[in-house]
Amino acid sequence: MTEMGVSLCRGLQESDDIPRSRADNPTIGEVIAARFGRRDLMKGALAATAVATLWGPLGLVGGRKAEAAPATFRFEEVAAGVDETHHVAPGYRAQVLLRWGDPVVPGAPEFDAYHQSAEKQAKQFGYNCDFVGFFPLDGSNEHGLLAVNHEYTNEELMFPGMVRQDTKEQAFARMTRELVDIEMAAHGCTVVEVRRGPQGWEVVRDSRYNRRITAETPMRISGPAAGHRRMRTSYDPEGRMVRGTLNNCAGGKTPWGTFLTAEENFHGYFWGKLSPDHPEKANYERYGVPENWYAWGKFHDRFDVEKEPNEANRFGWIVEFDPYDPESVPVKRTALGRMKHENASPIVSRDGRVAIYMGDDQRFEYIYRFVTARPWNPKDRAANRDLLDEGTLSVARFNPDGTLDWLPLVFGEGPLTPENGFRSQADVVIEARRAADLLGATRMDRPEEVEPNPKTGRIYATLTNNTRRKPEEVDAANPRPNNAFGHIIEMIPPEGDHTADRYRWEILVRCGDPRLGEVGATFNPATSEHGWFGMPDNVAFDSHGRLWIATDGNSGKATGRSDGLWAMETEGPARGTSRLFFRCPAGAELCGPEFTPDDRALFLAIQHPGDDGEEWPAFGRPSTFDDPSTRWPDFEPGVPPRPSVMVVEREDRGPIAV
Ligand code: FEO
Ligand code: CA
Ligand code: CA
């Protein structure tokens, strides 16, 4: 759970630290040469000048001028630190909107952690909220649907008397079928109708839109892998329907108003041990299946890799569903590849085709792009229903000269042939990682979100950290060995063409404490002692196209500060300046920053509050249901911490940070 004093989500336990991508890809360390050497010297404002020289006048992207953003973020910075609660910039109000266990669908019971059941949980808000998408109703900024996903569960914080079960000592001894079923019901997604009333934002109880999706909800499989032999199970002999979605991390919103949710660390849910003759042995080993993080396979055969050998091929996908239609069947879009998907962030390219950027979140994994075969149809929503089933999946190779090549993962092209075990595009998408290995993609420092700025068309990729990178493995795009604090890369398509084969790229900032020379952080010197951060993760843009960064992994031990939301300048001399806007309660990571279109409300997901008590020296012991490091947000005796969605507004209801 912890590595080098860095608190990480359940998705990254020790065993997951083992790099699984081929180590013999062309690391470009040996050809870093002059460009990298020079860049190494660049700091802060100096870097901005040099970037302007490299890319042309700032603000000109793809030949068109970016719309003028306010000169800088206007708010008074929060002091960095750790305590039991959240903190937001002065003059702002942060309201808890939706907590784990709050009733969602009509007839849902009120939360009672001491009398929980799977049936109740399946009607209530799930655990560990991550991505948040605001879908307006009637074009309103104050009335819409919130679609939220639920990444994973913490048994030690959810159940009375419980401690962590995935240890050698416990070996899941206390996990019963009943508790496992509660965990499964706490995964998946939630849709709720929300509106701004006179007293603030509220969830509309009993709305017809309100919905829960869990690890048992039937969903369709579409795209190249649908119906393939490797997707068939005893439940689904056709290979076209699957129960549930797992470990949903970030996601995205399509231009046609559907929700994309990213299945990340699916390997952790699979149980058992691969036999030497398991038909998917090499494939599963490349993804770390089975990882035995949960006891689900003890009670549900489909999570046991020997009893249901293909089930793990049915996870690790991008799932699409229509939040406006509570009856809609979610669809696993296999054309977008199978990996530990962090996110799926679409942007419409010049010709109307849609590019979707994605990170595969594990050490030494890759950054991907999917481009639809056809343009989207803005006039006919239904015409876009299966747009994500056809297109080209590519993987990024970052060249040391500042260019980036998108390498297509297409069956029959290059090494993706039967000689290498690929017999169809289904094989390519099921084993997307191995296909990317063969193409020589650049092994990155844990790609989290890869998100385009809708105003400028530049794409920002957070590389959260990678302490396993050795000095001989550094390359231009991953320039630090033992990268404990991560960095952010900016990618620039030519002329705003998100279908182009070649982009340019630049490192926006190397994270960590800039006061420590050995860390090598490159925040703009205008950044205050509160403004720097480590472990960038989720990304959001406000309506001005300004960049906001959420983090996962800061803590008292790691950086002397909680995770939070930082505002990061990307333009002009201020480029690389960062300021702290919101800070999480102890143990939580910040997820899902999402602005309403008018920037007057900002939704934040506070995930796993009270996790990892040892990371906060003032607490210094395992944090559990009975002895949690914080009881945020209720602070009532006996009530455990509850992952929650908050909404932040300016006290005078003006747009945020303007
Ligand atoms: Fe679930 Fe990559 O964060
Ligand atoms: Ca994340
Ligand atoms: Ca993360």
PDB file of C-alpha atoms in Angstrom, residues 134-364:
ATOM      1  CA  PHE A 134     -21.858  17.133 -15.018  1.00  0.00           C
ATOM      2  CA  PHE A 135     -24.484  16.642 -17.736  1.00  0.00           C
ATOM      3  CA  PRO A 136     -26.750  19.707 -17.944  1.00  0.00           C
ATOM      4  CA  LEU A 137     -30.523  19.391 -18.207  1.00  0.00           C
ATOM      5  CA  ASP A 138     -32.017  21.888 -20.660  1.00  0.00           C
ATOM      6  CA  GLY A 139     -28.661  23.606 -20.996  1.00  0.00           C
ATOM      7  CA  SER A 140     -28.740  24.750 -17.377  1.00  0.00           C
ATOM      8  CA  ASN A 141     -25.687  25.465 -15.242  1.00  0.00           C
ATOM      9  CA  GLU A 142     -27.735  24.876 -12.092  1.00  0.00           C
ATOM     10  CA  HIS A 143     -29.642  21.738 -12.950  1.00  0.00           C
ATOM     11  CA  GLY A 144     -28.278  18.544 -14.414  1.00  0.00           C
ATOM     12  CA  LEU A 145     -27.140  15.006 -13.862  1.00  0.00           C
ATOM     13  CA  LEU A 146     -24.006  14.026 -12.026  1.00  0.00           C
ATOM     14  CA  ALA A 147     -22.500  10.780 -13.233  1.00  0.00           C
ATOM     15  CA  VAL A 148     -19.918   9.476 -10.798  1.00  0.00           C
ATOM     16  CA  ASN A 149     -17.975   6.236 -10.690  1.00  0.00           C
ATOM     17  CA  HIS A 150     -16.708   4.220  -7.735  1.00  0.00           C
ATOM     18  CA  GLU A 151     -13.191   2.888  -8.025  1.00  0.00           C
ATOM     19  CA  TYR A 152     -12.627   0.430  -5.204  1.00  0.00           C
ATOM     20  CA  THR A 153     -13.501  -0.438  -1.615  1.00  0.00           C
ATOM     21  CA  ASN A 154     -11.617  -0.263   1.695  1.00  0.00           C
ATOM     22  CA  GLU A 155     -12.938  -3.094   3.847  1.00  0.00           C
ATOM     23  CA  GLU A 156     -11.062  -1.824   6.917  1.00  0.00           C
ATOM     24  CA  LEU A 157     -12.953   1.488   6.761  1.00  0.00           C
ATOM     25  CA  MET A 158     -16.335   0.152   5.630  1.00  0.00           C
ATOM     26  CA  PHE A 159     -17.064  -2.649   8.066  1.00  0.00           C
ATOM     27  CA  PRO A 160     -17.233  -2.546  11.893  1.00  0.00           C
ATOM     28  CA  GLY A 161     -14.474  -4.510  13.594  1.00  0.00           C
ATOM     29  CA  MET A 162     -12.587  -5.005  10.354  1.00  0.00           C
ATOM     30  CA  VAL A 163      -8.899  -4.685   9.501  1.00  0.00           C
ATOM     31  CA  ARG A 164      -7.271  -5.000   6.099  1.00  0.00           C
ATOM     32  CA  GLN A 165      -7.801  -8.487   4.747  1.00  0.00           C
ATOM     33  CA  ASP A 166      -5.310  -8.703   1.906  1.00  0.00           C
ATOM     34  CA  THR A 167      -2.371  -9.419   4.190  1.00  0.00           C
ATOM     35  CA  LYS A 168      -0.572 -12.676   4.815  1.00  0.00           C
ATOM     36  CA  GLU A 169      -1.785 -12.719   8.406  1.00  0.00           C
ATOM     37  CA  GLN A 170      -5.447 -12.101   7.607  1.00  0.00           C
ATOM     38  CA  ALA A 171      -5.638 -13.909   4.254  1.00  0.00           C
ATOM     39  CA  PHE A 172      -9.263 -12.719   3.877  1.00  0.00           C
ATOM     40  CA  ALA A 173     -10.302 -14.869   6.850  1.00  0.00           C
ATOM     41  CA  ARG A 174     -12.964 -12.383   7.918  1.00  0.00           C
ATOM     42  CA  MET A 175     -14.461 -11.781   4.507  1.00  0.00           C
ATOM     43  CA  THR A 176     -17.884 -13.400   4.250  1.00  0.00           C
ATOM     44  CA  ARG A 177     -20.039 -13.727   1.175  1.00  0.00           C
ATOM     45  CA  GLU A 178     -22.277 -11.015   2.587  1.00  0.00           C
ATOM     46  CA  LEU A 179     -19.401  -8.538   2.903  1.00  0.00           C
ATOM     47  CA  VAL A 180     -18.077  -9.397  -0.564  1.00  0.00           C
ATOM     48  CA  ASP A 181     -21.511  -8.734  -2.021  1.00  0.00           C
ATOM     49  CA  ILE A 182     -21.622  -5.344  -0.291  1.00  0.00           C
ATOM     50  CA  GLU A 183     -18.243  -4.544  -1.837  1.00  0.00           C
ATOM     51  CA  MET A 184     -19.506  -5.529  -5.275  1.00  0.00           C
ATOM     52  CA  ALA A 185     -22.557  -3.313  -4.851  1.00  0.00           C
ATOM     53  CA  ALA A 186     -20.336  -0.400  -3.745  1.00  0.00           C
ATOM     54  CA  HIS A 187     -18.408  -0.549  -7.048  1.00  0.00           C
ATOM     55  CA  GLY A 188     -19.614   0.735 -10.420  1.00  0.00           C
ATOM     56  CA  CYS A 189     -21.299   4.059 -11.109  1.00  0.00           C
ATOM     57  CA  THR A 190     -24.006   6.406  -9.857  1.00  0.00           C
ATOM     58  CA  VAL A 191     -26.188   8.855 -11.736  1.00  0.00           C
ATOM     59  CA  VAL A 192     -28.146  11.462  -9.764  1.00  0.00           C
ATOM     60  CA  GLU A 193     -30.140  14.514 -10.701  1.00  0.00           C
ATOM     61  CA  VAL A 194     -28.773  17.617  -8.966  1.00  0.00           C
ATOM     62  CA  ARG A 195     -29.872  21.233  -8.843  1.00  0.00           C
ATOM     63  CA  ARG A 196     -28.950  24.467  -7.196  1.00  0.00           C
ATOM     64  CA  GLY A 197     -31.657  25.518  -4.775  1.00  0.00           C
ATOM     65  CA  PRO A 198     -31.814  28.637  -2.598  1.00  0.00           C
ATOM     66  CA  GLN A 199     -29.656  26.970   0.063  1.00  0.00           C
ATOM     67  CA  GLY A 200     -27.106  25.433  -2.268  1.00  0.00           C
ATOM     68  CA  TRP A 201     -26.822  22.312  -4.378  1.00  0.00           C
ATOM     69  CA  GLU A 202     -29.022  19.317  -3.635  1.00  0.00           C
ATOM     70  CA  VAL A 203     -29.602  15.824  -4.941  1.00  0.00           C
ATOM     71  CA  VAL A 204     -33.102  15.326  -6.304  1.00  0.00           C
ATOM     72  CA  ARG A 205     -34.410  12.380  -4.355  1.00  0.00           C
ATOM     73  CA  ASP A 206     -36.485   9.893  -6.299  1.00  0.00           C
ATOM     74  CA  SER A 207     -35.584  11.410  -9.657  1.00  0.00           C
ATOM     75  CA  ARG A 208     -36.332   9.114 -12.566  1.00  0.00           C
ATOM     76  CA  TYR A 209     -32.730   9.628 -13.721  1.00  0.00           C
ATOM     77  CA  ASN A 210     -31.179   8.321 -10.507  1.00  0.00           C
ATOM     78  CA  ARG A 211     -29.398   5.079 -11.096  1.00  0.00           C
ATOM     79  CA  ARG A 212     -26.812   2.700  -9.696  1.00  0.00           C
ATOM     80  CA  ILE A 213     -24.578   0.459 -11.778  1.00  0.00           C
ATOM     81  CA  THR A 214     -22.621  -2.188  -9.860  1.00  0.00           C
ATOM     82  CA  ALA A 215     -20.195  -5.059 -10.378  1.00  0.00           C
ATOM     83  CA  GLU A 216     -23.262  -7.161 -11.281  1.00  0.00           C
ATOM     84  CA  THR A 217     -25.071  -4.902 -13.774  1.00  0.00           C
ATOM     85  CA  PRO A 218     -25.367  -6.584 -17.184  1.00  0.00           C
ATOM     86  CA  MET A 219     -23.533  -4.764 -19.946  1.00  0.00           C
ATOM     87  CA  ARG A 220     -22.918  -5.334 -23.608  1.00  0.00           C
ATOM     88  CA  ILE A 221     -19.558  -6.015 -25.237  1.00  0.00           C
ATOM     89  CA  SER A 222     -19.040  -4.294 -28.588  1.00  0.00           C
ATOM     90  CA  GLY A 223     -16.232  -3.669 -31.054  1.00  0.00           C
ATOM     91  CA  PRO A 224     -13.549  -6.034 -32.374  1.00  0.00           C
ATOM     92  CA  ALA A 225     -13.447  -8.371 -29.343  1.00  0.00           C
ATOM     93  CA  ALA A 226     -17.234  -8.856 -29.099  1.00  0.00           C
ATOM     94  CA  GLY A 227     -18.133 -12.485 -29.591  1.00  0.00           C
ATOM     95  CA  HIS A 228     -14.530 -13.629 -29.790  1.00  0.00           C
ATOM     96  CA  ARG A 229     -13.658 -17.035 -28.388  1.00  0.00           C
ATOM     97  CA  ARG A 230     -11.426 -15.433 -25.737  1.00  0.00           C
ATOM     98  CA  MET A 231     -14.373 -13.410 -24.418  1.00  0.00           C
ATOM     99  CA  ARG A 232     -16.715 -16.371 -23.843  1.00  0.00           C
ATOM    100  CA  THR A 233     -17.635 -17.709 -20.414  1.00  0.00           C
ATOM    101  CA  SER A 234     -20.142 -20.126 -18.921  1.00  0.00           C
ATOM    102  CA  TYR A 235     -22.419 -17.177 -18.105  1.00  0.00           C
ATOM    103  CA  ASP A 236     -22.019 -15.783 -21.601  1.00  0.00           C
ATOM    104  CA  PRO A 237     -21.253 -18.476 -24.204  1.00  0.00           C
ATOM    105  CA  GLU A 238     -21.605 -15.843 -26.947  1.00  0.00           C
ATOM    106  CA  GLY A 239     -18.958 -13.471 -25.549  1.00  0.00           C
ATOM    107  CA  ARG A 240     -21.258 -10.474 -25.845  1.00  0.00           C
ATOM    108  CA  MET A 241     -22.600  -9.738 -22.362  1.00  0.00           C
ATOM    109  CA  VAL A 242     -20.727  -9.223 -19.122  1.00  0.00           C
ATOM    110  CA  ARG A 243     -21.772  -8.591 -15.559  1.00  0.00           C
ATOM    111  CA  GLY A 244     -20.492  -5.369 -14.106  1.00  0.00           C
ATOM    112  CA  THR A 245     -17.648  -2.938 -14.254  1.00  0.00           C
ATOM    113  CA  LEU A 246     -14.662  -2.842 -11.900  1.00  0.00           C
ATOM    114  CA  ASN A 247     -12.147  -0.390 -10.490  1.00  0.00           C
ATOM    115  CA  ASN A 248     -13.537   2.562 -12.405  1.00  0.00           C
ATOM    116  CA  CYS A 249     -10.980   5.285 -12.134  1.00  0.00           C
ATOM    117  CA  ALA A 250     -11.377   8.484 -14.156  1.00  0.00           C
ATOM    118  CA  GLY A 251     -13.369   8.675 -17.369  1.00  0.00           C
ATOM    119  CA  GLY A 252     -14.660  11.220 -19.826  1.00  0.00           C
ATOM    120  CA  LYS A 253     -17.694  12.783 -21.480  1.00  0.00           C
ATOM    121  CA  THR A 254     -18.368  12.395 -25.185  1.00  0.00           C
ATOM    122  CA  PRO A 255     -19.508  15.308 -27.389  1.00  0.00           C
ATOM    123  CA  TRP A 256     -22.834  13.478 -27.768  1.00  0.00           C
ATOM    124  CA  GLY A 257     -23.399  13.475 -24.022  1.00  0.00           C
ATOM    125  CA  THR A 258     -22.539   9.965 -22.904  1.00  0.00           C
ATOM    126  CA  PHE A 259     -20.390   8.977 -19.944  1.00  0.00           C
ATOM    127  CA  LEU A 260     -17.138   7.068 -20.377  1.00  0.00           C
ATOM    128  CA  THR A 261     -15.805   5.188 -17.377  1.00  0.00           C
ATOM    129  CA  ALA A 262     -12.354   3.613 -17.287  1.00  0.00           C
ATOM    130  CA  GLU A 263     -11.712   0.154 -15.849  1.00  0.00           C
ATOM    131  CA  GLU A 264      -8.328   0.453 -14.204  1.00  0.00           C
ATOM    132  CA  ASN A 265      -6.818  -2.142 -11.837  1.00  0.00           C
ATOM    133  CA  PHE A 266      -9.110  -5.024 -12.795  1.00  0.00           C
ATOM    134  CA  HIS A 267      -6.364  -7.554 -12.169  1.00  0.00           C
ATOM    135  CA  GLY A 268      -6.715  -7.123  -8.395  1.00  0.00           C
ATOM    136  CA  TYR A 269     -10.172  -8.699  -8.368  1.00  0.00           C
ATOM    137  CA  PHE A 270      -9.078 -12.029  -9.791  1.00  0.00           C
ATOM    138  CA  TRP A 271      -8.395 -14.884  -7.497  1.00  0.00           C
ATOM    139  CA  GLY A 272      -6.266 -17.981  -7.469  1.00  0.00           C
ATOM    140  CA  LYS A 273      -3.093 -18.901  -9.253  1.00  0.00           C
ATOM    141  CA  LEU A 274      -2.439 -19.425 -12.936  1.00  0.00           C
ATOM    142  CA  SER A 275      -1.727 -23.029 -13.806  1.00  0.00           C
ATOM    143  CA  PRO A 276       1.240 -23.565 -16.153  1.00  0.00           C
ATOM    144  CA  ASP A 277      -1.129 -24.527 -18.974  1.00  0.00           C
ATOM    145  CA  HIS A 278      -3.697 -21.775 -18.445  1.00  0.00           C
ATOM    146  CA  PRO A 279      -4.821 -20.711 -21.935  1.00  0.00           C
ATOM    147  CA  GLU A 280      -4.336 -17.015 -21.097  1.00  0.00           C
ATOM    148  CA  LYS A 281      -1.195 -17.370 -19.016  1.00  0.00           C
ATOM    149  CA  ALA A 282       1.093 -14.983 -20.934  1.00  0.00           C
ATOM    150  CA  ASN A 283      -1.689 -12.480 -21.482  1.00  0.00           C
ATOM    151  CA  TYR A 284      -2.708 -12.495 -17.823  1.00  0.00           C
ATOM    152  CA  GLU A 285       0.858 -12.208 -16.609  1.00  0.00           C
ATOM    153  CA  ARG A 286       1.324  -9.098 -18.744  1.00  0.00           C
ATOM    154  CA  TYR A 287      -1.601  -7.525 -16.834  1.00  0.00           C
ATOM    155  CA  GLY A 288      -0.791  -8.983 -13.414  1.00  0.00           C
ATOM    156  CA  VAL A 289      -3.861 -11.259 -13.283  1.00  0.00           C
ATOM    157  CA  PRO A 290      -4.627 -12.674 -10.719  1.00  0.00           C
ATOM    158  CA  GLU A 291      -3.564 -10.277  -8.001  1.00  0.00           C
ATOM    159  CA  ASN A 292      -5.837 -11.467  -5.152  1.00  0.00           C
ATOM    160  CA  TRP A 293      -6.679  -8.073  -3.628  1.00  0.00           C
ATOM    161  CA  TYR A 294     -10.228  -9.110  -2.811  1.00  0.00           C
ATOM    162  CA  ALA A 295     -11.988 -12.300  -1.736  1.00  0.00           C
ATOM    163  CA  TRP A 296     -14.583 -12.147  -4.486  1.00  0.00           C
ATOM    164  CA  GLY A 297     -13.254 -15.283  -6.173  1.00  0.00           C
ATOM    165  CA  LYS A 298     -13.844 -17.231  -2.991  1.00  0.00           C
ATOM    166  CA  PHE A 299     -17.590 -16.845  -3.407  1.00  0.00           C
ATOM    167  CA  HIS A 300     -18.038 -16.023  -7.086  1.00  0.00           C
ATOM    168  CA  ASP A 301     -16.474 -18.518  -9.476  1.00  0.00           C
ATOM    169  CA  ARG A 302     -16.152 -16.002 -12.282  1.00  0.00           C
ATOM    170  CA  PHE A 303     -13.401 -14.202 -10.402  1.00  0.00           C
ATOM    171  CA  ASP A 304     -11.404 -17.417 -10.021  1.00  0.00           C
ATOM    172  CA  VAL A 305      -8.999 -17.599 -12.976  1.00  0.00           C
ATOM    173  CA  GLU A 306      -9.051 -21.387 -13.097  1.00  0.00           C
ATOM    174  CA  LYS A 307     -12.808 -21.815 -12.828  1.00  0.00           C
ATOM    175  CA  GLU A 308     -13.632 -19.163 -15.436  1.00  0.00           C
ATOM    176  CA  PRO A 309     -10.488 -18.749 -17.523  1.00  0.00           C
ATOM    177  CA  ASN A 310     -11.725 -15.955 -19.835  1.00  0.00           C
ATOM    178  CA  GLU A 311     -13.497 -13.677 -17.356  1.00  0.00           C
ATOM    179  CA  ALA A 312     -10.441 -11.439 -16.868  1.00  0.00           C
ATOM    180  CA  ASN A 313     -10.454 -10.691 -20.607  1.00  0.00           C
ATOM    181  CA  ARG A 314     -13.826  -9.038 -20.071  1.00  0.00           C
ATOM    182  CA  PHE A 315     -12.426  -6.270 -17.856  1.00  0.00           C
ATOM    183  CA  GLY A 316      -9.921  -3.501 -18.518  1.00  0.00           C
ATOM    184  CA  TRP A 317     -12.122  -1.694 -21.031  1.00  0.00           C
ATOM    185  CA  ILE A 318     -13.685   1.718 -21.512  1.00  0.00           C
ATOM    186  CA  VAL A 319     -17.400   1.535 -20.723  1.00  0.00           C
ATOM    187  CA  GLU A 320     -19.904   3.947 -22.287  1.00  0.00           C
ATOM    188  CA  PHE A 321     -23.427   4.646 -21.132  1.00  0.00           C
ATOM    189  CA  ASP A 322     -26.081   7.298 -21.546  1.00  0.00           C
ATOM    190  CA  PRO A 323     -26.752   9.057 -18.242  1.00  0.00           C
ATOM    191  CA  TYR A 324     -29.920  10.633 -19.674  1.00  0.00           C
ATOM    192  CA  ASP A 325     -31.469   7.194 -20.185  1.00  0.00           C
ATOM    193  CA  PRO A 326     -31.669   5.235 -16.924  1.00  0.00           C
ATOM    194  CA  GLU A 327     -32.637   2.100 -18.855  1.00  0.00           C
ATOM    195  CA  SER A 328     -29.626   2.239 -21.192  1.00  0.00           C
ATOM    196  CA  VAL A 329     -27.382  -0.807 -21.185  1.00  0.00           C
ATOM    197  CA  PRO A 330     -23.718   0.150 -20.629  1.00  0.00           C
ATOM    198  CA  VAL A 331     -21.361  -0.956 -23.399  1.00  0.00           C
ATOM    199  CA  LYS A 332     -17.739  -2.086 -23.146  1.00  0.00           C
ATOM    200  CA  ARG A 333     -16.069  -0.499 -26.180  1.00  0.00           C
ATOM    201  CA  THR A 334     -13.308  -2.944 -27.011  1.00  0.00           C
ATOM    202  CA  ALA A 335     -11.969  -0.924 -29.961  1.00  0.00           C
ATOM    203  CA  LEU A 336     -10.305   1.334 -27.372  1.00  0.00           C
ATOM    204  CA  GLY A 337      -8.079  -1.483 -26.120  1.00  0.00           C
ATOM    205  CA  ARG A 338      -7.706  -3.420 -22.902  1.00  0.00           C
ATOM    206  CA  MET A 339      -5.412  -1.976 -20.299  1.00  0.00           C
ATOM    207  CA  LYS A 340      -5.469  -0.433 -16.809  1.00  0.00           C
ATOM    208  CA  HIS A 341      -7.401   2.516 -18.139  1.00  0.00           C
ATOM    209  CA  GLU A 342      -7.052   5.694 -16.145  1.00  0.00           C
ATOM    210  CA  ASN A 343      -9.297   7.822 -18.326  1.00  0.00           C
ATOM    211  CA  ALA A 344     -10.790   8.406 -21.768  1.00  0.00           C
ATOM    212  CA  SER A 345     -10.894  12.090 -22.728  1.00  0.00           C
ATOM    213  CA  PRO A 346     -12.451  12.990 -26.080  1.00  0.00           C
ATOM    214  CA  ILE A 347     -11.940  16.042 -28.283  1.00  0.00           C
ATOM    215  CA  VAL A 348     -13.396  16.773 -31.718  1.00  0.00           C
ATOM    216  CA  SER A 349     -10.699  17.137 -34.344  1.00  0.00           C
ATOM    217  CA  ARG A 350     -10.836  19.544 -37.293  1.00  0.00           C
ATOM    218  CA  ASP A 351     -12.629  17.125 -39.600  1.00  0.00           C
ATOM    219  CA  GLY A 352     -15.237  16.131 -37.028  1.00  0.00           C
ATOM    220  CA  ARG A 353     -13.681  12.813 -36.112  1.00  0.00           C
ATOM    221  CA  VAL A 354     -13.244  12.319 -32.382  1.00  0.00           C
ATOM    222  CA  ALA A 355      -9.899  11.624 -30.740  1.00  0.00           C
ATOM    223  CA  ILE A 356      -9.882  10.029 -27.303  1.00  0.00           C
ATOM    224  CA  TYR A 357      -6.758  10.221 -25.158  1.00  0.00           C
ATOM    225  CA  MET A 358      -6.047   7.527 -22.590  1.00  0.00           C
ATOM    226  CA  GLY A 359      -3.421   6.615 -20.009  1.00  0.00           C
ATOM    227  CA  ASP A 360      -2.551   3.068 -18.920  1.00  0.00           C
ATOM    228  CA  ASP A 361      -1.759   3.559 -15.255  1.00  0.00           C
ATOM    229  CA  GLN A 362       1.101   1.353 -14.251  1.00  0.00           C
ATOM    230  CA  ARG A 363       4.807   1.905 -14.053  1.00  0.00           C
ATOM    231  CA  PHE A 364       6.404   1.777 -17.522  1.00  0.00           C
TER     232      PHE A 364
END
